XYZ file of C-alpha atoms in Angstrom:
430
model
C -43.978 -92.542 126.066
C -42.456 -92.342 122.570
C -41.937 -88.905 121.140
C -44.549 -87.829 118.658
C -43.373 -87.534 115.080
C -43.869 -84.106 113.569
C -46.672 -83.989 111.016
C -45.523 -84.562 107.450
C -45.481 -81.443 105.357
C -47.235 -81.575 102.035
C -44.805 -81.787 99.106
C -43.686 -78.440 97.786
C -45.082 -77.683 94.362
C -42.568 -77.791 91.526
C -41.371 -74.421 90.420
C -43.486 -73.088 87.641
C -41.763 -73.069 84.279
C -41.956 -69.739 82.505
C -44.088 -70.176 79.387
C -41.361 -68.405 77.438
C -39.099 -71.467 77.772
C -39.210 -73.332 74.496
C -40.271 -70.268 72.530
C -38.422 -69.803 69.250
C -37.391 -66.264 68.379
C -35.419 -64.399 65.737
C -32.583 -62.332 67.221
C -30.083 -59.711 66.120
C -26.869 -60.453 68.011
C -25.141 -57.241 69.037
C -22.312 -58.104 71.422
C -20.395 -60.653 73.454
C -20.807 -61.383 77.159
C -18.630 -63.066 79.740
C -19.142 -66.820 79.843
C -18.968 -67.703 76.165
C -22.352 -66.337 75.109
C -23.445 -63.418 72.984
C -26.022 -60.708 73.617
C -29.253 -59.857 71.850
C -32.545 -58.190 72.763
C -36.098 -59.354 72.258
C -38.882 -56.857 72.905
C -36.519 -54.940 75.193
C -35.389 -57.971 77.193
C -31.723 -59.039 77.227
C -31.148 -62.495 75.743
C -27.883 -64.382 76.193
C -27.406 -66.541 73.122
C -25.133 -69.567 72.759
C -23.396 -70.561 69.498
C -23.808 -67.157 67.835
C -21.426 -64.340 66.862
C -21.978 -60.576 67.226
C -23.396 -59.206 63.977
C -25.402 -62.311 63.148
C -29.143 -62.776 62.831
C -30.178 -66.128 64.260
C -33.167 -68.300 64.919
C -32.976 -69.410 68.572
C -34.888 -71.319 71.217
C -35.353 -69.929 74.749
C -33.938 -72.346 77.348
C -34.219 -70.270 80.528
C -36.418 -67.303 81.376
C -35.533 -65.082 84.324
C -37.276 -61.870 85.280
C -34.500 -59.711 83.859
C -33.083 -61.859 81.047
C -33.478 -64.977 78.935
C -31.019 -67.593 77.745
C -31.330 -69.150 74.306
C -29.614 -71.646 72.015
C -29.012 -70.907 68.356
C -30.917 -73.289 66.091
C -30.120 -71.717 62.737
C -27.994 -68.866 61.439
C -30.060 -66.622 59.180
C -27.314 -64.076 58.431
C -23.817 -65.341 59.192
C -20.839 -63.356 60.439
C -17.796 -63.348 58.144
C -15.964 -64.742 61.166
C -18.061 -67.926 61.296
C -16.248 -71.154 60.423
C -17.110 -74.837 60.388
C -16.911 -75.906 64.019
C -13.556 -77.443 64.953
C -15.468 -80.207 66.784
C -18.133 -81.901 64.690
C -19.960 -83.080 67.815
C -20.399 -79.459 68.951
C -21.638 -78.145 65.626
C -24.771 -76.071 65.174
C -26.003 -78.838 62.863
C -26.813 -80.829 65.988
C -29.725 -80.326 68.337
C -28.471 -78.048 71.165
C -29.048 -80.750 73.768
C -26.727 -83.050 71.845
C -23.826 -80.616 71.330
C -20.606 -81.455 73.166
C -19.517 -78.801 75.624
C -16.051 -77.410 76.120
C -15.421 -75.704 72.781
C -18.010 -72.919 72.837
C -15.995 -70.641 70.527
C -15.091 -73.360 68.044
C -17.427 -71.917 65.403
C -15.513 -68.597 65.373
C -12.337 -67.864 63.422
C -9.396 -67.954 65.820
C -8.296 -64.322 65.384
C -11.841 -63.114 66.054
C -12.105 -65.325 69.146
C -9.195 -63.372 70.563
C -10.831 -60.078 69.651
C -13.999 -61.104 71.508
C -11.946 -62.162 74.529
C -10.198 -58.795 74.426
C -13.563 -57.062 74.439
C -14.748 -59.083 77.444
C -11.564 -58.330 79.400
C -11.482 -54.601 78.638
C -15.214 -54.242 79.315
C -14.866 -56.000 82.685
C -11.992 -53.739 83.726
C -13.873 -50.641 82.623
C -17.134 -51.669 84.262
C -15.950 -53.053 87.596
C -12.652 -51.231 88.148
C -13.002 -48.104 85.961
C -9.718 -49.036 84.288
C -8.944 -48.336 80.650
C -6.965 -51.371 79.443
C -5.941 -49.539 76.287
C -4.770 -51.618 73.351
C -4.734 -54.937 75.164
C -3.740 -57.827 72.898
C -4.732 -61.440 73.561
C -1.550 -63.248 72.623
C -1.435 -66.633 70.924
C 0.737 -69.406 72.296
C 3.285 -71.104 70.017
C 1.784 -73.529 67.524
C -1.872 -72.603 67.975
C -2.324 -70.549 64.815
C -0.861 -73.383 62.755
C -3.403 -75.878 64.167
C -6.411 -73.508 64.286
C -6.403 -73.733 68.065
C -6.580 -77.516 68.294
C -4.218 -80.124 69.756
C -3.311 -78.200 72.949
C -5.043 -79.935 75.869
C -2.728 -82.139 77.928
C -5.523 -83.044 80.343
C -9.043 -84.140 79.488
C -11.752 -85.378 81.832
C -14.453 -87.496 80.247
C -17.674 -88.251 82.074
C -19.380 -91.644 82.247
C -23.140 -91.832 81.778
C -25.536 -94.270 83.494
C -25.259 -96.574 80.468
C -21.445 -96.640 80.669
C -20.961 -94.386 77.650
C -17.995 -92.037 77.987
C -17.775 -88.488 76.682
C -17.929 -84.787 77.600
C -20.985 -83.178 79.097
C -23.292 -81.282 76.803
C -22.993 -77.540 77.137
C -24.611 -76.281 80.356
C -25.869 -79.734 81.387
C -24.795 -83.062 82.883
C -25.852 -85.106 79.869
C -22.942 -87.209 78.615
C -22.411 -86.864 74.856
C -20.714 -89.740 73.011
C -18.031 -88.403 70.658
C -15.666 -89.820 68.073
C -12.918 -87.244 68.485
C -11.242 -84.837 70.914
C -9.831 -82.143 68.623
C -8.608 -79.855 71.403
C -6.506 -82.646 72.917
C -2.887 -83.340 72.107
C -2.063 -86.304 69.887
C -0.918 -88.284 72.940
C -4.331 -87.802 74.589
C -6.269 -88.591 71.401
C -4.293 -91.810 70.988
C -5.337 -93.258 74.361
C -8.886 -91.823 74.522
C -11.311 -94.740 75.176
C -14.168 -93.165 73.219
C -15.648 -96.491 72.085
C -15.356 -98.174 75.508
C -18.234 -98.762 77.905
C -17.383 -98.449 81.579
C -19.094 -100.010 84.561
C -18.993 -98.504 88.061
C -17.084 -95.486 86.729
C -17.862 -91.806 87.261
C -15.153 -90.233 85.123
C -12.049 -90.972 83.072
C -9.038 -88.646 83.202
C -6.530 -88.578 80.351
C -3.170 -87.032 81.235
C -0.197 -86.401 78.943
C 2.732 -85.057 80.988
C 5.618 -83.440 79.162
C 7.908 -86.127 80.598
C 6.665 -89.700 80.275
C 3.819 -91.583 78.633
C 0.187 -90.531 78.624
C -1.999 -92.282 81.161
C -5.641 -93.068 81.804
C -7.144 -92.786 85.297
C -10.620 -94.136 86.029
C -12.482 -92.752 89.040
C -15.200 -95.063 90.337
C -18.618 -93.900 91.469
C -17.496 -94.025 95.098
C -14.644 -91.624 94.258
C -11.749 -94.079 94.403
C -8.855 -94.253 91.937
C -6.036 -96.771 91.498
C -2.674 -96.066 93.171
C -0.834 -93.507 91.065
C 2.816 -92.593 90.834
C 3.815 -88.913 90.648
C 4.354 -87.445 87.208
C 6.976 -84.966 86.047
C 6.363 -81.790 84.055
C 9.157 -79.829 82.397
C 9.448 -76.067 81.944
C 12.663 -75.406 80.097
C 15.413 -77.140 82.040
C 13.415 -77.256 85.268
C 11.387 -80.276 86.381
C 8.248 -80.258 88.562
C 6.953 -83.346 90.313
C 3.236 -83.571 91.112
C 0.295 -85.914 91.588
C -1.017 -87.404 88.359
C -4.413 -85.839 89.138
C -2.926 -82.685 90.661
C -3.354 -79.243 89.132
C -1.117 -78.250 86.251
C -1.711 -75.821 83.413
C -3.703 -77.589 80.697
C -2.238 -76.020 77.554
C 0.995 -77.699 76.443
C 2.745 -74.276 76.352
C 0.960 -72.574 79.250
C 3.427 -73.254 82.059
C 6.288 -71.890 79.964
C 4.265 -68.841 78.866
C 3.154 -67.962 82.407
C 6.658 -68.445 83.799
C 7.984 -65.919 81.283
C 5.040 -63.534 81.823
C 5.481 -63.469 85.599
C 9.214 -62.894 85.208
C 8.503 -59.973 82.843
C 5.842 -58.521 85.103
C 8.066 -58.156 88.158
C 9.777 -54.773 88.367
C 13.386 -55.704 89.141
C 14.048 -52.277 90.664
C 11.291 -52.909 93.207
C 12.275 -56.514 93.930
C 14.126 -57.339 97.146
C 15.351 -60.962 97.347
C 15.504 -60.681 101.171
C 11.914 -59.456 101.518
C 8.951 -61.566 102.655
C 8.098 -62.501 99.068
C 5.043 -64.708 98.581
C 3.540 -67.063 96.020
C -0.119 -67.416 96.994
C -2.267 -70.309 95.749
C 1.150 -71.711 94.870
C 0.278 -75.265 93.810
C 3.442 -77.266 93.247
C 5.644 -74.171 93.026
C 5.603 -73.218 89.337
C 5.453 -69.443 89.806
C 7.641 -69.378 92.912
C 10.260 -71.105 90.767
C 9.760 -68.471 88.080
C 10.649 -65.803 90.645
C 13.613 -67.765 91.942
C 14.973 -68.461 88.484
C 14.928 -64.765 87.645
C 16.446 -63.417 90.855
C 18.793 -66.156 92.002
C 19.286 -68.914 94.558
C 19.296 -66.528 97.517
C 15.713 -65.429 96.789
C 13.453 -65.633 99.808
C 9.932 -66.761 98.851
C 7.147 -68.639 100.601
C 4.635 -70.660 98.574
C 1.222 -70.992 100.234
C -1.261 -73.666 99.142
C -4.217 -75.247 100.956
C -3.854 -78.706 99.360
C -1.237 -80.531 101.423
C -0.021 -83.020 98.772
C 0.714 -80.093 96.423
C 2.628 -78.330 99.203
C 4.744 -81.447 99.743
C 5.675 -81.467 96.068
C 6.314 -77.705 96.126
C 8.841 -78.136 98.944
C 10.775 -80.591 96.786
C 10.380 -78.580 93.590
C 11.712 -75.424 95.299
C 14.665 -77.050 97.048
C 17.162 -75.203 94.788
C 16.522 -71.938 96.674
C 17.933 -71.509 100.171
C 15.186 -69.096 101.182
C 12.267 -70.943 99.631
C 9.667 -72.780 101.680
C 6.206 -74.225 101.135
C 3.366 -73.905 103.648
C 0.037 -75.708 103.751
C -2.582 -73.135 104.711
C -5.715 -71.452 103.497
C -4.573 -68.233 101.859
C -7.189 -66.104 103.618
C -6.064 -67.334 107.039
C -2.372 -67.056 106.177
C -2.544 -63.430 105.016
C -4.756 -62.473 107.954
C -1.958 -63.495 110.305
C 0.800 -61.720 108.361
C 0.291 -58.211 109.675
C -1.040 -59.272 113.071
C 1.936 -61.444 113.982
C 4.769 -59.483 112.344
C 7.643 -57.959 114.257
C 8.972 -54.569 113.232
C 11.701 -56.238 111.170
C 9.202 -58.531 109.473
C 6.886 -55.593 108.738
C 9.739 -53.991 106.847
C 10.240 -57.184 104.866
C 6.524 -57.287 104.077
C 6.560 -53.722 102.767
C 9.482 -54.637 100.497
C 7.767 -57.823 99.274
C 6.708 -58.955 95.845
C 3.544 -61.040 96.056
C 2.541 -63.356 93.223
C -1.007 -64.664 93.389
C -2.761 -67.099 91.075
C -6.201 -67.573 92.639
C -8.958 -69.920 91.446
C -11.542 -68.751 88.938
C -13.575 -66.920 91.587
C -10.612 -64.612 92.275
C -8.884 -63.746 95.547
C -11.874 -61.875 96.932
C -12.295 -59.034 99.410
C -11.123 -60.897 102.520
C -7.762 -61.787 100.964
C -7.256 -58.443 99.205
C -8.030 -56.465 102.365
C -5.429 -58.408 104.350
C -2.815 -58.218 101.593
C -2.961 -54.445 101.350
C -2.526 -54.200 105.132
C 1.006 -55.567 104.617
C 1.697 -52.782 102.061
C 3.748 -54.893 99.606
C 5.985 -53.199 97.063
C 4.278 -54.952 94.152
C 1.635 -57.536 93.357
C 1.752 -59.824 90.322
C -1.742 -61.192 89.725
C -2.315 -64.189 87.424
C -6.015 -64.364 86.562
C -8.046 -66.960 84.693
C -11.298 -64.972 84.895
C -11.430 -61.345 83.708
C -14.497 -60.390 85.740
C -13.112 -61.805 88.994
C -9.821 -60.053 88.302
C -11.580 -56.760 87.576
C -13.425 -56.941 90.900
C -10.177 -57.616 92.744
C -8.444 -54.832 90.786
C -11.183 -52.469 91.937
C -10.521 -53.412 95.573
C -6.794 -52.955 95.076
C -7.428 -49.618 93.388
C -9.334 -48.399 96.436
C -6.199 -49.183 98.455
C -4.015 -47.242 96.040
C -2.667 -50.119 93.932
C -2.961 -49.481 90.191
C -2.206 -51.675 87.196
C 1.236 -50.858 85.786
C 1.505 -53.708 83.269
C -1.054 -56.090 81.801
C -0.738 -59.001 79.390
C -3.415 -61.356 78.093
C -2.911 -64.873 76.745
C -5.094 -67.233 74.748
C -4.366 -70.285 76.902
C -7.672 -71.922 75.949
C -8.291 -71.620 72.172
C -11.784 -72.396 70.913
C -13.210 -71.678 74.378
C -14.160 -68.335 75.934
C -11.415 -68.468 78.583
C -8.249 -66.374 78.670
C -5.465 -65.632 81.140
C -4.289 -62.223 82.399
C -1.001 -61.345 84.097
C -0.833 -57.928 85.762
C 1.569 -55.994 87.946
C 0.026 -53.619 90.487
C 1.846 -51.097 92.639
C 0.948 -48.040 94.675
């Protein structure tokens, strides 16, 4: 007898849309929030406002209404900040309907120096709020050449999306709508030259544009089934050192970022606390950029292990770190790797762990409690944390603080001009 099919459930009703969505309101913008938006209040409710600047009065439309806050898009600036400028990307300008504004340059309407001030405020507020740390007079440092170009011409990698009609372009802010554009002002000249902005693609999901520091720029089309053509490795240069990697592998996007972070990590390490024979680590190591920074500062005998979960990157790291006798690259999930460190260590290895310098450059979500808890069990001499998200870093800094590790040095870098992102490099010791 065939099994009876379970009765069909009635379709679930669509979630009710808050009647506030679509409402147009006048707002006094009072501050900046993490994520590239500003803060206002309407009848006591917090409103996160896109495309505004603290100090402005704007006319905005509510796009999302939660119980505790709203989100809104600026439609018109009624009283402009002295820091407002014509948007560096015409296709992202406030002159356009919000749904038709290109995403990826959410601070492009703000003068560059004031962008950095707002980023400083976000970073210092996050550290104060989540870690109870006073960051003092933190400065968000510009990278070479950015002031001269008003923060344009720095992206060496750009991913364009392909819409159902074959049109190529960036997504609109906070959506998956593809916006056709005529320019890519944040991209380097090499990227802009090959950008297929007027081309229609069939069976394509995305188009990657890559301009390595060594070699010609290239275009990589990913089809809707996720396939790409066979690709040769590319080579990136940092000073006199060369790094080989997959064409679509991770590398710092700003043309000067790899050089800036190499120097920042080298500065951050306390030489008096560094032991080249210790169990030094480079976690989330990629193709070995920061492990090489350590090796270049402290010599060919430096012992350092680079840990990365993506096996092709680990293979490249092994080659890129071959100059150092004590360097090795391991494919492993960082959480699992650090969990085994203390459990499996001999007495001699425990001593090497306590003398270690650990460099970690986690993804945007941060290292997290599981990794931090295991790291502090090894009692390293110093941690050098490279962070691309100030809130995630502040949460991790709070966990480290509970274990007795405080911030001894902190630098901030504007690696992503005309966006809300910044990079932090910190040294933490007991």
